[in-house]
XYZ file of C-alpha atoms in Angstrom:
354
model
C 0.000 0.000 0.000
C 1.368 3.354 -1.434
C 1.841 5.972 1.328
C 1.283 9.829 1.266
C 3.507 12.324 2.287
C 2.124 16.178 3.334
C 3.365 17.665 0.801
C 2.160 15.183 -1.940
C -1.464 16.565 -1.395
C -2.809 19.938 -0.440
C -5.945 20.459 1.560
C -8.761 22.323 0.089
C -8.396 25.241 2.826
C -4.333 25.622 1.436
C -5.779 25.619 -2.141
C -8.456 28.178 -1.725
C -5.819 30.373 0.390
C -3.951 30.042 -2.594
C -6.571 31.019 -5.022
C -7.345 34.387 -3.099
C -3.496 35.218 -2.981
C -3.588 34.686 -6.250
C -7.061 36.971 -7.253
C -5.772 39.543 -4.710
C -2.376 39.857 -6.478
C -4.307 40.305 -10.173
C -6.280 42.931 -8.796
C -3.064 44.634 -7.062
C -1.378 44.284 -10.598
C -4.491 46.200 -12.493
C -4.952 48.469 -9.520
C -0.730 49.170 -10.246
C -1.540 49.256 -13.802
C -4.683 51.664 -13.709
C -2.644 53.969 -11.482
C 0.208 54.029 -13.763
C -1.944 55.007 -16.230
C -3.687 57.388 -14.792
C -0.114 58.749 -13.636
C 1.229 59.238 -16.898
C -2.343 60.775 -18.130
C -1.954 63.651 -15.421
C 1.871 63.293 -16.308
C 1.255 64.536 -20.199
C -1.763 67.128 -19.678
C 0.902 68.851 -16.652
C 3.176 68.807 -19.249
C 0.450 70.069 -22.157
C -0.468 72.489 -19.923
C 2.971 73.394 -18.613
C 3.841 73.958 -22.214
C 1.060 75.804 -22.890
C 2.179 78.262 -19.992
C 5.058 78.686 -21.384
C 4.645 79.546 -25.183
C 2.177 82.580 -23.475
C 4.533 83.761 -21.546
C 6.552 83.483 -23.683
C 4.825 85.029 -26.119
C 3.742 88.116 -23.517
C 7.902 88.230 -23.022
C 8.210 88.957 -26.826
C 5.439 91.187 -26.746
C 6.254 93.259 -23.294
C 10.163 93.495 -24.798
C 9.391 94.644 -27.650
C 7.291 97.341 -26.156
C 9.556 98.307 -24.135
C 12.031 98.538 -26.974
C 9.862 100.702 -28.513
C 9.454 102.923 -25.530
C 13.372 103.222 -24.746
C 13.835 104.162 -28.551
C 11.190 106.692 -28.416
C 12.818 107.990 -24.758
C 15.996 108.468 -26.507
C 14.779 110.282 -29.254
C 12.335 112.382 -26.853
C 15.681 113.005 -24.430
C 18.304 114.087 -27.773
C 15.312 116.316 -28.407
C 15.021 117.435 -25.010
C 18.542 118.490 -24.805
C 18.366 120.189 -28.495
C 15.822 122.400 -26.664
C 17.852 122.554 -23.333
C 20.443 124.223 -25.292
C 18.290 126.248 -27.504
C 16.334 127.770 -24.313
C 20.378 128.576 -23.186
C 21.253 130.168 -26.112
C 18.042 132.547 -26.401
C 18.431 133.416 -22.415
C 22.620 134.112 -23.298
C 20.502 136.679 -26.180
C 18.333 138.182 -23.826
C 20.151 139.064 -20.998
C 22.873 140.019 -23.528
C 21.219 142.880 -24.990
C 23.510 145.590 -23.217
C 20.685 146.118 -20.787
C 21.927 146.887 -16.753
C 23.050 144.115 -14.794
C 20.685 142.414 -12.136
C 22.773 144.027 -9.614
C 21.890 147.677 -10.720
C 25.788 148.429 -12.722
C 25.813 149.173 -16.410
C 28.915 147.942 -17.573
C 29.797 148.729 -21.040
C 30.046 145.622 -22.838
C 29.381 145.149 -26.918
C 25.837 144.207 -27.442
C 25.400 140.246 -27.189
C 28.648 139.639 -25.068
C 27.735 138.483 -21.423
C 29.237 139.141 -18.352
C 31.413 136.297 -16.429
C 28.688 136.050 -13.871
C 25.778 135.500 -16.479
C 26.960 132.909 -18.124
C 26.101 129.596 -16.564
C 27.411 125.844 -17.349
C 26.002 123.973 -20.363
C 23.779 121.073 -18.897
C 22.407 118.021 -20.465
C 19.025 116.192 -19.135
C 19.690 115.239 -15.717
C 21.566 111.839 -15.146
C 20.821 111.113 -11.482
C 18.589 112.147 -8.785
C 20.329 115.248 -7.155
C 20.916 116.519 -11.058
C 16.792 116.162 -11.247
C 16.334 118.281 -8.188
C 18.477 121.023 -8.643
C 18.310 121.407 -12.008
C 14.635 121.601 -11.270
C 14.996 124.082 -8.543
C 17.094 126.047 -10.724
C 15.378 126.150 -14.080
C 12.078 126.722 -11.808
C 13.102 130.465 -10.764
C 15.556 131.327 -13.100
C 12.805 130.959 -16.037
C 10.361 133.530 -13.776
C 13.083 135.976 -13.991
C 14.771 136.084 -17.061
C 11.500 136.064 -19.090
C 9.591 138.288 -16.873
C 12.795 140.840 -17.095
C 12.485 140.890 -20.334
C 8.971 140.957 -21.668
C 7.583 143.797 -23.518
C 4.915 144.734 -21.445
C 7.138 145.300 -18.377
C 8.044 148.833 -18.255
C 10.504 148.749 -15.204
C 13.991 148.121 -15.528
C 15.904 145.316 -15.726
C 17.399 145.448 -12.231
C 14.137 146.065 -10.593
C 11.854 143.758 -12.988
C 14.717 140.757 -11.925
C 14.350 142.039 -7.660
C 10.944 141.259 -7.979
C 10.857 138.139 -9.915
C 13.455 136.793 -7.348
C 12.965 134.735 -4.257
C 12.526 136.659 -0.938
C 15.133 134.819 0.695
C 18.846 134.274 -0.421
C 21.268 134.874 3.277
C 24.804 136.091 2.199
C 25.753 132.980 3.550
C 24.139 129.184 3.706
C 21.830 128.456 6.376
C 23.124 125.112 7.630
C 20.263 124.458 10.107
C 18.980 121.950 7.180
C 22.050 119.671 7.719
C 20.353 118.596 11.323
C 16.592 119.183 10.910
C 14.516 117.396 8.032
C 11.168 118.286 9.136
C 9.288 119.982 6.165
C 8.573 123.203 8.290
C 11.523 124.098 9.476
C 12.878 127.681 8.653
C 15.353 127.464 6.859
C 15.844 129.750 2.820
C 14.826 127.205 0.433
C 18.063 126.779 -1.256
C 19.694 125.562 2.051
C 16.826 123.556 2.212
C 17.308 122.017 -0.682
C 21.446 121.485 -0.585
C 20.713 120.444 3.089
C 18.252 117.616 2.191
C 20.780 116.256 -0.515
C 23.570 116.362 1.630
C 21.726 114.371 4.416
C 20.713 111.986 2.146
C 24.483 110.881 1.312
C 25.631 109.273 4.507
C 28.651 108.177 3.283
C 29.349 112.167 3.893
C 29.996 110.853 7.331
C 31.536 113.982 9.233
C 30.434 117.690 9.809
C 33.738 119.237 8.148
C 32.842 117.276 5.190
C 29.185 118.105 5.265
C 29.719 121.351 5.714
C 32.137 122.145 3.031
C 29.874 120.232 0.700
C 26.937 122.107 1.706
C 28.474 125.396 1.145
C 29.984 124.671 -2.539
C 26.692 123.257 -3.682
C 24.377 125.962 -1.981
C 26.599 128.646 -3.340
C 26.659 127.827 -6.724
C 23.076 127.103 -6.757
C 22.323 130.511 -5.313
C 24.555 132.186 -8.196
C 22.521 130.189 -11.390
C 19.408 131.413 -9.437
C 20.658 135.041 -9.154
C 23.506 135.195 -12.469
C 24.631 138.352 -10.618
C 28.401 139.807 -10.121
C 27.977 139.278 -6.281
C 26.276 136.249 -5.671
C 29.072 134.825 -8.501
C 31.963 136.861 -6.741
C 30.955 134.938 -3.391
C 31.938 131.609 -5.295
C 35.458 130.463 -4.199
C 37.299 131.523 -7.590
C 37.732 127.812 -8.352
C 34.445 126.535 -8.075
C 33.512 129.345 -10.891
C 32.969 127.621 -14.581
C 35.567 127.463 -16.535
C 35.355 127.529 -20.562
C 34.347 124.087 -21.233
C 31.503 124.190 -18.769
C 30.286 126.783 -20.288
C 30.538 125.790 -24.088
C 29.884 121.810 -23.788
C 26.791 119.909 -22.974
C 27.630 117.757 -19.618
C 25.932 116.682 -16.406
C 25.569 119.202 -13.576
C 27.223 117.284 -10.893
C 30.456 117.819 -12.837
C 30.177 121.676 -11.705
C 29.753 120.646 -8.405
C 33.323 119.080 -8.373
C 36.053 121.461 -6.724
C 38.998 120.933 -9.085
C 38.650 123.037 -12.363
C 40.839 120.474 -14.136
C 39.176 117.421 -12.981
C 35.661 118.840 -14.298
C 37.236 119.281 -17.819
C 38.599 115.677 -17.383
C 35.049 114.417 -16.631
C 33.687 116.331 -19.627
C 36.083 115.268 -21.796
C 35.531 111.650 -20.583
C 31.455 110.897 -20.535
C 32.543 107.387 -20.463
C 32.971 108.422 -16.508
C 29.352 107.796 -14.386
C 28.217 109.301 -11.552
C 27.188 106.409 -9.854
C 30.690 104.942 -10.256
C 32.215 108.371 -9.020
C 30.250 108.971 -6.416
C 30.397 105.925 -5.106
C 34.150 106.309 -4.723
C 34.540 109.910 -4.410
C 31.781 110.632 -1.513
C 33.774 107.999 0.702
C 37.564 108.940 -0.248
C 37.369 113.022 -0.283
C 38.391 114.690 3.035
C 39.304 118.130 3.721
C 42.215 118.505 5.762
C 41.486 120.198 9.083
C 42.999 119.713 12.633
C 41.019 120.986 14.717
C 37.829 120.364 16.201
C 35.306 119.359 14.340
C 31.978 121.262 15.756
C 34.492 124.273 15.717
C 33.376 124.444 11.275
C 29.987 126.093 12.468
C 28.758 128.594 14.716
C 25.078 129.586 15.945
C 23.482 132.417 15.726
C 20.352 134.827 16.806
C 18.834 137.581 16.121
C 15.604 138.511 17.598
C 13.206 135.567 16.553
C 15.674 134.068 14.031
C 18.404 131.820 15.042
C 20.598 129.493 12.101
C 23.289 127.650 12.132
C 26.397 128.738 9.530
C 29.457 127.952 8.708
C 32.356 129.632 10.179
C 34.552 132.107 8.746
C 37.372 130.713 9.510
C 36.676 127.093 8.666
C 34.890 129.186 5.624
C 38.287 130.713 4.403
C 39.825 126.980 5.325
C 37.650 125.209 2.399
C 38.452 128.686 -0.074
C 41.757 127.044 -0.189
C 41.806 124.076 -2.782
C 44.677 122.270 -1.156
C 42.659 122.077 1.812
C 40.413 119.548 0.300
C 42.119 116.090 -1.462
C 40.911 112.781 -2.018
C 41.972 109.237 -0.641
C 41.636 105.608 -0.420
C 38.877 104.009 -2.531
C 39.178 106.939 -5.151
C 42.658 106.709 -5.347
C 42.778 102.909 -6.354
C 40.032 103.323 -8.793
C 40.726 106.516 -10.353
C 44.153 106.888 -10.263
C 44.756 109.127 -12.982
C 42.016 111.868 -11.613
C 43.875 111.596 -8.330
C 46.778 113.011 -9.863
C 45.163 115.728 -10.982
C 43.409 116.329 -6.959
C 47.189 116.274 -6.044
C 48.254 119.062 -8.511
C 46.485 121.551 -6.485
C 47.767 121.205 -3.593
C 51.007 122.863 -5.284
C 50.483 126.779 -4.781
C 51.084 127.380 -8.630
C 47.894 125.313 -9.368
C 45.768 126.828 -7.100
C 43.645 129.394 -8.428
């Protein structure tokens, strides 16, 4: 008789065990299979629709660039226009106040009819190129405008001198008011043009010291106040060297350049547009010093008078800054601009100095 081992025969409980292992692992495998399918479905409409996205945008890219193109090219023709009219409007204000008329400050000098005085000829400025050039070209062009045309219209029947008084602004101290170097608020009293240097200045922190601060509000608020006024003493009250020289006067350049100390380094910058103000600034308002040993709050002095109290600059720190080899440039602008650093360092020989 033939025996049986266990594993010769399996019991109907192992066999149906096997059969549902079996059913559940088909229906795991078409599970696996629908999900996989399903998968690559959302897999190729993300990628339709990814696709999609990106020929629009790409598409509103083409479009938005080439509107923008557009709008650059017509900005540069709008700005070489603006600047053909910046220099016409300079040419027929040289003709009108050149007309032999009196000078704003009340002298009739005896000059050849269409030949201006030193002190009405101001520098030759293109569009403004940075912020500060935007405001105080602005400021400038603003009341200048009101005088020179209202001097000079028909229907005014004063004379010059008194027709350019009136058009003036009220307030213009023989000296800066630097109360705006240490109060921003918009009410403070303070002559608008030291108002407006004083807000520029603060603005610059790399100015980081009161001689420095000073000095630079007194060249900038100075000159400012003379292309307001064009007269012989607001100009005469400009350090000699801060006064335009020839190619200010007869080419187009940015008006920071006159705000630069060193006549010969302003010509270099005009003769070199290739030269930015960002990258000069950015050196120059870090590296420039003026050389002065003493204390530093001793550059101002306070005053009053009745009501009125300011804060100016002191003669004698005043008469200090007058001298060009008093001010000089160093570290950052001397690596990066070495060859207008040479120039700085002429001046501080006496035969340079104007």
């Amino acid at each position: 008789m033939a025996s049986t081992s266990p594993s010769d025969t399996t019991s109907p409980a192992t066999a149906s065990t096997q059969n549902q292992d079996y059913e559940n692992l088909q229906k795991k495998r078409a599970r696996d299979r629908k999900s996989q399918r399903a998968m690559r479905e959302r897999t190729k409409w993300n990628i339709s629709y990814l696709t999609d996205q990106v020929n629009h945008l790409t598409r509103a890219l083409e479009i938005e660039t080439r509107e923008k193109t557009e709008l650059y090219n017509r900005f540069l023709a709008i700005s070489e226009e603006n600047d053909h009219l910046r220099v016409q409007k300079a040419a027929l204000q040289l003709r009108l106040l050149g007309n032999g008329q009196d000078s704003p400050d009340g002298s009739s000098p005896v000059v050849p009819p269409g030949t201006l005085m030193p002190y009405e000829a101001v520098p030759l400025n293109t569009t403004p190129t940075c912020m500060s050039d935007q405001i105080l070209q602005t400021f400038v062009e603003s009341r200048w405008e009101s005088y020179a045309f209202s001097s000079t219209s028909p229907a005014s029947t004063s004379s010059h001198a008194t027709a350019a008084a009136a058009a003036r602004p009220p307030s213009y101290p023989d000296r800066p008011d630097l109360s705006a170097l240490f109060d921003g608020r918009p009410n403070r009293n303070v002559d608008e043009t030291s108002a407006v240097v004083g807000d520029i200045v603060r603005s610059y922190t790399e100015i980081d010291t009161l001689p420095k601060q000073v000095a630079v509000h007194f060249c900038m608020s100075t000159l400012m106040k003379w292309e307001v006024l064009r007269t012989r003493v607001s100009y005469e009250q400009m350090p000699e060297w801060l006064r335009p020289v020839r190619e200010q006067l007869e080419r187009a350049h940015p008006s920071w350049i006159d705000r630069i100390p060193w006549p010969k380094l302003r010509i270099y910058l005009i003769e070199h547009p290739e030269v930015k103000f960002d990258d000069y600034a950015s050196a120059y308002s870090t590296s420039f010093s003026i050389k002065w040993d003493y204390d530093p709050s001793h550059v101002i002095i306070t005053t009053s008078e009745g009501d009125k109290s300011g804060i100016l600059i002191n003669p004698i720190y005043e008469e200090h800054i007058r001298q060009l080899r008093n001010w000089t440039v160093e570290g950052v602008f001397r690596r990066k601009f070495p060859e207008m650093s040479a120039i700085v360092d002429s001046y501080s020989q006496p035969d340079n100095v104007p």
